[in-house]
Amino acid sequence: MSDAVFDRIRSEINANPVMLYMKGDAMFPQCGFSARVVQILSHMKVPFQTANVLEDAGLRDGIKAFSNWPTIPQLYVKGELVGGCDIVTEMYQSGELESLLAEHGVVPASASASASA
Amino acid sequence: MMGLTPTGREQRLRAAIEQHFQPQSLVIEDESARHAGHAGVRESGAAGGETHYAMLVVSEAFAGLGRVQRSRLVHEALDSEFRSGLHALSLTLRTPQEAAGIR
């Protein structure tokens, strides 16, 4: 695995408090599991960034190796892997996801003064 | 791999989980048919199914571990399956104590 891919991932998960590696993008997810995580984050009005692994085979393999996690989507909060679709769904339902985001100072877009529709 | 029976993957998943986790409860569902034809399935060359599974595992082995750690243990136990076309695995991992709390 090339260092360049790991460097890219490291810089993305550090630059973006909520970073989602997925198939497709937030507007057009290409997989039901990716779509569900997008739906949850959107519903929570959390600002997040996505990277489409289908556009980059190096990234697709790279993200699995980087995190030692064999499936996509993968959600990172403040540089830490939170999990894939199952874990995100469970944590959303239990309220843990909201707590985790709040702990890390990630607030809903509606709570931000500069938010716009 | 040739010559796998239609339930070959499921049997291997079951055997690996039983060996690694001595589960109190284990439910495996083959959801491949619901995902047939989508991009990841086609390119894995596993158009015949055995790509998408959902699994409930209740085991003492998960005690004291967080969600990511529990999933990692299962991923590790099933590493060869991921390398041979297992594309998606939906996991619900509970300790017997937690499972008892589920209605």
Short mmCIF file of N, CA, C and O in Angstrom, two decimals, chain A residues 2-85:
data_model
loop_
_atom_site.label_atom_id
_atom_site.label_comp_id
_atom_site.label_asym_id
_atom_site.label_seq_id
_atom_site.Cartn_x
_atom_site.Cartn_y
_atom_site.Cartn_z
N SER A 2 0.57 2.16 -0.89
CA SER A 2 1.45 3.33 -1.02
C SER A 2 1.24 4.30 0.13
O SER A 2 0.14 4.49 0.64
N ASP A 3 2.35 4.92 0.53
CA ASP A 3 2.27 5.91 1.60
C ASP A 3 1.41 7.09 1.20
O ASP A 3 0.81 7.74 2.04
N ALA A 4 1.38 7.37 -0.10
CA ALA A 4 0.60 8.52 -0.57
C ALA A 4 -0.87 8.39 -0.21
O ALA A 4 -1.52 9.36 0.19
N VAL A 5 -1.41 7.17 -0.33
CA VAL A 5 -2.82 6.97 0.01
C VAL A 5 -3.05 7.18 1.50
O VAL A 5 -4.00 7.84 1.92
N PHE A 6 -2.15 6.61 2.31
CA PHE A 6 -2.29 6.78 3.76
C PHE A 6 -2.17 8.25 4.13
O PHE A 6 -2.89 8.75 5.00
N ASP A 7 -1.25 8.97 3.47
CA ASP A 7 -1.08 10.40 3.74
C ASP A 7 -2.36 11.16 3.41
O ASP A 7 -2.81 12.02 4.15
N ARG A 8 -2.95 10.80 2.27
CA ARG A 8 -4.19 11.44 1.86
C ARG A 8 -5.28 11.20 2.92
O ARG A 8 -5.98 12.13 3.34
N ILE A 9 -5.40 9.94 3.35
CA ILE A 9 -6.44 9.60 4.33
C ILE A 9 -6.19 10.34 5.64
O ILE A 9 -7.10 10.94 6.22
N ARG A 10 -4.95 10.30 6.09
CA ARG A 10 -4.61 10.98 7.35
C ARG A 10 -4.97 12.46 7.27
O ARG A 10 -5.53 13.01 8.21
N SER A 11 -4.63 13.08 6.16
CA SER A 11 -4.90 14.51 6.08
C SER A 11 -6.40 14.77 5.99
O SER A 11 -6.90 15.72 6.58
N GLU A 12 -7.14 13.88 5.33
CA GLU A 12 -8.60 14.07 5.25
C GLU A 12 -9.30 13.89 6.59
O GLU A 12 -10.17 14.68 6.95
N ILE A 13 -8.90 12.86 7.32
CA ILE A 13 -9.60 12.62 8.59
C ILE A 13 -9.19 13.62 9.66
O ILE A 13 -9.90 13.82 10.63
N ASN A 14 -8.02 14.23 9.46
CA ASN A 14 -7.63 15.29 10.40
C ASN A 14 -8.25 16.63 10.04
O ASN A 14 -8.58 17.43 10.91
N ALA A 15 -8.41 16.88 8.75
CA ALA A 15 -8.96 18.17 8.31
C ALA A 15 -10.47 18.23 8.47
O ALA A 15 -11.04 19.30 8.65
N ASN A 16 -11.13 17.06 8.42
CA ASN A 16 -12.59 17.04 8.47
C ASN A 16 -13.06 16.32 9.73
O ASN A 16 -12.85 15.11 9.86
N PRO A 17 -13.71 17.07 10.63
CA PRO A 17 -14.14 16.46 11.90
C PRO A 17 -15.02 15.24 11.68
O PRO A 17 -14.94 14.28 12.44
N VAL A 18 -15.85 15.27 10.65
CA VAL A 18 -16.69 14.11 10.32
C VAL A 18 -16.42 13.76 8.86
O VAL A 18 -16.77 14.50 7.95
N MET A 19 -15.76 12.62 8.67
CA MET A 19 -15.31 12.23 7.34
C MET A 19 -15.86 10.84 7.02
O MET A 19 -15.66 9.90 7.79
N LEU A 20 -16.55 10.72 5.89
CA LEU A 20 -17.16 9.45 5.52
C LEU A 20 -16.56 8.92 4.22
O LEU A 20 -16.63 9.59 3.18
N TYR A 21 -15.99 7.74 4.30
CA TYR A 21 -15.53 7.04 3.10
C TYR A 21 -16.68 6.14 2.66
O TYR A 21 -17.17 5.32 3.44
N MET A 22 -17.11 6.35 1.42
CA MET A 22 -18.34 5.69 0.98
C MET A 22 -18.30 5.37 -0.50
O MET A 22 -17.36 5.73 -1.21
N LYS A 23 -19.36 4.67 -0.94
CA LYS A 23 -19.52 4.41 -2.36
C LYS A 23 -20.52 5.42 -2.92
O LYS A 23 -21.65 5.47 -2.46
N GLY A 24 -20.06 6.20 -3.88
CA GLY A 24 -20.89 7.29 -4.36
C GLY A 24 -20.64 8.54 -3.53
O GLY A 24 -19.65 8.61 -2.79
N ASP A 25 -21.55 9.50 -3.65
CA ASP A 25 -21.41 10.69 -2.81
C ASP A 25 -22.71 10.93 -2.06
O ASP A 25 -23.67 10.16 -2.21
N ALA A 26 -22.72 11.98 -1.25
CA ALA A 26 -23.87 12.21 -0.38
C ALA A 26 -25.16 12.38 -1.19
O ALA A 26 -26.23 11.96 -0.75
N MET A 27 -25.02 12.97 -2.37
CA MET A 27 -26.20 13.19 -3.20
C MET A 27 -26.66 11.88 -3.86
O MET A 27 -27.85 11.60 -3.93
N PHE A 28 -25.69 11.10 -4.33
CA PHE A 28 -26.01 9.85 -5.03
C PHE A 28 -25.21 8.67 -4.49
O PHE A 28 -24.26 8.20 -5.13
N PRO A 29 -25.58 8.18 -3.32
CA PRO A 29 -24.88 6.99 -2.78
C PRO A 29 -25.08 5.81 -3.73
O PRO A 29 -26.16 5.66 -4.29
N GLN A 30 -24.05 4.99 -3.86
CA GLN A 30 -24.10 3.86 -4.79
C GLN A 30 -24.26 2.53 -4.05
O GLN A 30 -24.03 1.48 -4.63
N CYS A 31 -24.59 2.58 -2.79
CA CYS A 31 -24.72 1.36 -2.00
C CYS A 31 -25.64 1.64 -0.84
O CYS A 31 -25.62 2.74 -0.28
N GLY A 32 -26.47 0.68 -0.49
CA GLY A 32 -27.45 0.88 0.56
C GLY A 32 -26.84 1.19 1.92
O GLY A 32 -27.39 1.96 2.70
N PHE A 33 -25.68 0.58 2.20
CA PHE A 33 -25.04 0.80 3.50
C PHE A 33 -24.49 2.22 3.59
O PHE A 33 -24.62 2.90 4.61
N SER A 34 -23.86 2.66 2.50
CA SER A 34 -23.37 4.04 2.45
C SER A 34 -24.54 5.02 2.55
O SER A 34 -24.48 6.02 3.27
N ALA A 35 -25.61 4.69 1.84
CA ALA A 35 -26.78 5.57 1.84
C ALA A 35 -27.34 5.75 3.24
O ALA A 35 -27.75 6.84 3.64
N ARG A 36 -27.32 4.65 4.02
CA ARG A 36 -27.92 4.74 5.35
C ARG A 36 -27.11 5.67 6.26
O ARG A 36 -27.66 6.45 7.04
N VAL A 37 -25.79 5.61 6.14
CA VAL A 37 -24.96 6.49 6.98
C VAL A 37 -25.15 7.95 6.57
O VAL A 37 -25.28 8.84 7.43
N VAL A 38 -25.21 8.20 5.28
CA VAL A 38 -25.47 9.56 4.80
C VAL A 38 -26.80 10.07 5.35
O VAL A 38 -26.91 11.21 5.81
N GLN A 39 -27.79 9.18 5.31
CA GLN A 39 -29.13 9.55 5.77
C GLN A 39 -29.11 9.93 7.26
O GLN A 39 -29.73 10.90 7.67
N ILE A 40 -28.39 9.15 8.05
CA ILE A 40 -28.31 9.43 9.48
C ILE A 40 -27.61 10.76 9.74
O ILE A 40 -28.11 11.61 10.49
N LEU A 41 -26.47 10.97 9.10
CA LEU A 41 -25.72 12.21 9.31
C LEU A 41 -26.54 13.42 8.84
O LEU A 41 -26.57 14.47 9.50
N SER A 42 -27.21 13.25 7.71
CA SER A 42 -28.02 14.34 7.17
C SER A 42 -29.18 14.64 8.11
O SER A 42 -29.48 15.80 8.38
N HIS A 43 -29.79 13.58 8.60
CA HIS A 43 -30.91 13.75 9.53
C HIS A 43 -30.48 14.48 10.80
O HIS A 43 -31.21 15.28 11.36
N MET A 44 -29.24 14.22 11.24
CA MET A 44 -28.72 14.88 12.44
C MET A 44 -28.21 16.28 12.13
O MET A 44 -27.78 16.99 13.02
N LYS A 45 -28.25 16.64 10.84
CA LYS A 45 -27.78 17.96 10.41
C LYS A 45 -26.33 18.20 10.78
O LYS A 45 -25.93 19.30 11.16
N VAL A 46 -25.56 17.14 10.69
CA VAL A 46 -24.14 17.23 11.00
C VAL A 46 -23.38 17.54 9.71
O VAL A 46 -23.61 16.88 8.70
N PRO A 47 -22.52 18.56 9.73
CA PRO A 47 -21.71 18.80 8.54
C PRO A 47 -20.70 17.68 8.36
O PRO A 47 -20.02 17.30 9.33
N PHE A 48 -20.61 17.11 7.17
CA PHE A 48 -19.63 16.04 6.96
C PHE A 48 -19.09 16.09 5.54
O PHE A 48 -19.70 16.64 4.63
N GLN A 49 -17.92 15.52 5.40
CA GLN A 49 -17.25 15.44 4.11
C GLN A 49 -17.24 13.99 3.67
O GLN A 49 -17.18 13.09 4.51
N THR A 50 -17.30 13.74 2.37
CA THR A 50 -17.26 12.36 1.90
C THR A 50 -16.13 12.17 0.88
O THR A 50 -15.70 13.12 0.24
N ALA A 51 -15.67 10.94 0.78
CA ALA A 51 -14.77 10.55 -0.30
C ALA A 51 -15.36 9.32 -0.95
O ALA A 51 -15.83 8.40 -0.27
N ASN A 52 -15.38 9.32 -2.28
CA ASN A 52 -15.99 8.24 -3.05
C ASN A 52 -14.93 7.21 -3.43
O ASN A 52 -14.11 7.46 -4.30
N VAL A 53 -15.00 6.04 -2.79
CA VAL A 53 -13.97 5.02 -3.07
C VAL A 53 -14.14 4.38 -4.45
O VAL A 53 -13.22 3.76 -4.96
N LEU A 54 -15.32 4.54 -5.04
CA LEU A 54 -15.53 3.94 -6.36
C LEU A 54 -14.79 4.70 -7.45
O LEU A 54 -14.58 4.21 -8.55
N GLU A 55 -14.38 5.94 -7.12
CA GLU A 55 -13.65 6.73 -8.11
C GLU A 55 -12.15 6.51 -8.04
O GLU A 55 -11.39 7.10 -8.80
N ASP A 56 -11.72 5.71 -7.07
CA ASP A 56 -10.29 5.61 -6.83
C ASP A 56 -9.97 4.24 -6.20
O ASP A 56 -10.16 4.04 -5.01
N ALA A 57 -9.52 3.32 -7.04
CA ALA A 57 -9.27 1.96 -6.55
C ALA A 57 -8.19 1.96 -5.46
O ALA A 57 -8.25 1.16 -4.53
N GLY A 58 -7.23 2.87 -5.57
CA GLY A 58 -6.17 2.97 -4.56
C GLY A 58 -6.75 3.35 -3.21
O GLY A 58 -6.36 2.82 -2.17
N LEU A 59 -7.71 4.26 -3.25
CA LEU A 59 -8.35 4.69 -2.00
C LEU A 59 -9.21 3.57 -1.44
O LEU A 59 -9.26 3.35 -0.23
N ARG A 60 -9.88 2.86 -2.34
CA ARG A 60 -10.78 1.79 -1.90
C ARG A 60 -10.01 0.72 -1.13
O ARG A 60 -10.44 0.25 -0.08
N ASP A 61 -8.87 0.31 -1.65
CA ASP A 61 -8.04 -0.66 -0.94
C ASP A 61 -7.33 0.00 0.23
O ASP A 61 -7.14 -0.59 1.29
N GLY A 62 -6.92 1.25 0.00
CA GLY A 62 -6.14 1.98 1.01
C GLY A 62 -6.90 2.19 2.31
O GLY A 62 -6.35 2.02 3.39
N ILE A 63 -8.18 2.54 2.19
CA ILE A 63 -8.93 2.84 3.42
C ILE A 63 -9.14 1.56 4.23
O ILE A 63 -9.16 1.59 5.46
N LYS A 64 -9.25 0.44 3.54
CA LYS A 64 -9.42 -0.84 4.26
C LYS A 64 -8.14 -1.21 4.99
O LYS A 64 -8.17 -1.67 6.13
N ALA A 65 -7.01 -0.97 4.34
CA ALA A 65 -5.72 -1.29 4.96
C ALA A 65 -5.41 -0.31 6.08
O ALA A 65 -4.91 -0.68 7.15
N PHE A 66 -5.72 0.96 5.83
CA PHE A 66 -5.41 2.02 6.80
C PHE A 66 -6.03 1.71 8.15
O PHE A 66 -5.40 1.83 9.20
N SER A 67 -7.29 1.30 8.12
CA SER A 67 -8.04 1.11 9.36
C SER A 67 -8.11 -0.34 9.77
O SER A 67 -8.68 -0.66 10.79
N ASN A 68 -7.54 -1.23 8.93
CA ASN A 68 -7.72 -2.65 9.18
C ASN A 68 -9.20 -2.98 9.36
O ASN A 68 -9.62 -3.59 10.35
N TRP A 69 -9.99 -2.51 8.40
CA TRP A 69 -11.44 -2.68 8.44
C TRP A 69 -11.87 -3.06 7.03
O TRP A 69 -11.59 -2.32 6.08
N PRO A 70 -12.52 -4.22 6.85
CA PRO A 70 -12.65 -4.78 5.49
C PRO A 70 -13.81 -4.24 4.66
O PRO A 70 -13.96 -4.64 3.51
N THR A 71 -14.64 -3.38 5.23
CA THR A 71 -15.83 -2.98 4.48
C THR A 71 -15.97 -1.46 4.43
O THR A 71 -15.35 -0.72 5.20
N ILE A 72 -16.82 -1.03 3.54
CA ILE A 72 -17.14 0.37 3.32
C ILE A 72 -18.65 0.48 3.38
O ILE A 72 -19.33 -0.42 2.87
N PRO A 73 -19.21 1.49 3.98
CA PRO A 73 -18.63 2.76 4.42
C PRO A 73 -17.81 2.67 5.70
O PRO A 73 -17.94 1.72 6.47
N GLN A 74 -17.02 3.71 5.93
CA GLN A 74 -16.28 3.89 7.18
C GLN A 74 -16.44 5.35 7.60
O GLN A 74 -16.12 6.25 6.83
N LEU A 75 -16.90 5.53 8.83
CA LEU A 75 -17.08 6.88 9.36
C LEU A 75 -15.98 7.22 10.37
O LEU A 75 -15.72 6.44 11.29
N TYR A 76 -15.36 8.36 10.17
CA TYR A 76 -14.33 8.85 11.08
C TYR A 76 -14.81 10.14 11.74
O TYR A 76 -15.33 11.03 11.06
N VAL A 77 -14.63 10.22 13.04
CA VAL A 77 -14.91 11.46 13.77
C VAL A 77 -13.62 11.87 14.46
O VAL A 77 -13.04 11.09 15.23
N LYS A 78 -13.18 13.07 14.13
CA LYS A 78 -11.93 13.61 14.69
C LYS A 78 -10.78 12.62 14.55
O LYS A 78 -10.02 12.36 15.49
N GLY A 79 -10.69 12.04 13.38
CA GLY A 79 -9.55 11.17 13.08
C GLY A 79 -9.67 9.74 13.57
O GLY A 79 -8.81 8.92 13.30
N GLU A 80 -10.77 9.43 14.29
CA GLU A 80 -10.93 8.07 14.83
C GLU A 80 -12.03 7.32 14.07
O GLU A 80 -13.10 7.88 13.80
N LEU A 81 -11.78 6.05 13.76
CA LEU A 81 -12.80 5.23 13.14
C LEU A 81 -13.93 4.97 14.13
O LEU A 81 -13.72 4.43 15.22
N VAL A 82 -15.14 5.39 13.74
CA VAL A 82 -16.32 5.10 14.57
C VAL A 82 -16.87 3.74 14.21
O VAL A 82 -17.25 2.94 15.06
N GLY A 83 -16.88 3.44 12.89
CA GLY A 83 -17.36 2.13 12.44
C GLY A 83 -18.03 2.23 11.09
O GLY A 83 -17.93 3.26 10.41
N GLY A 84 -18.69 1.15 10.72
CA GLY A 84 -19.42 1.11 9.46
C GLY A 84 -20.90 1.32 9.70
O GLY A 84 -21.31 1.85 10.74
N CYS A 85 -21.68 0.86 8.75
CA CYS A 85 -23.12 1.12 8.79
C CYS A 85 -23.80 0.56 10.04
O CYS A 85 -24.61 1.25 10.67
#
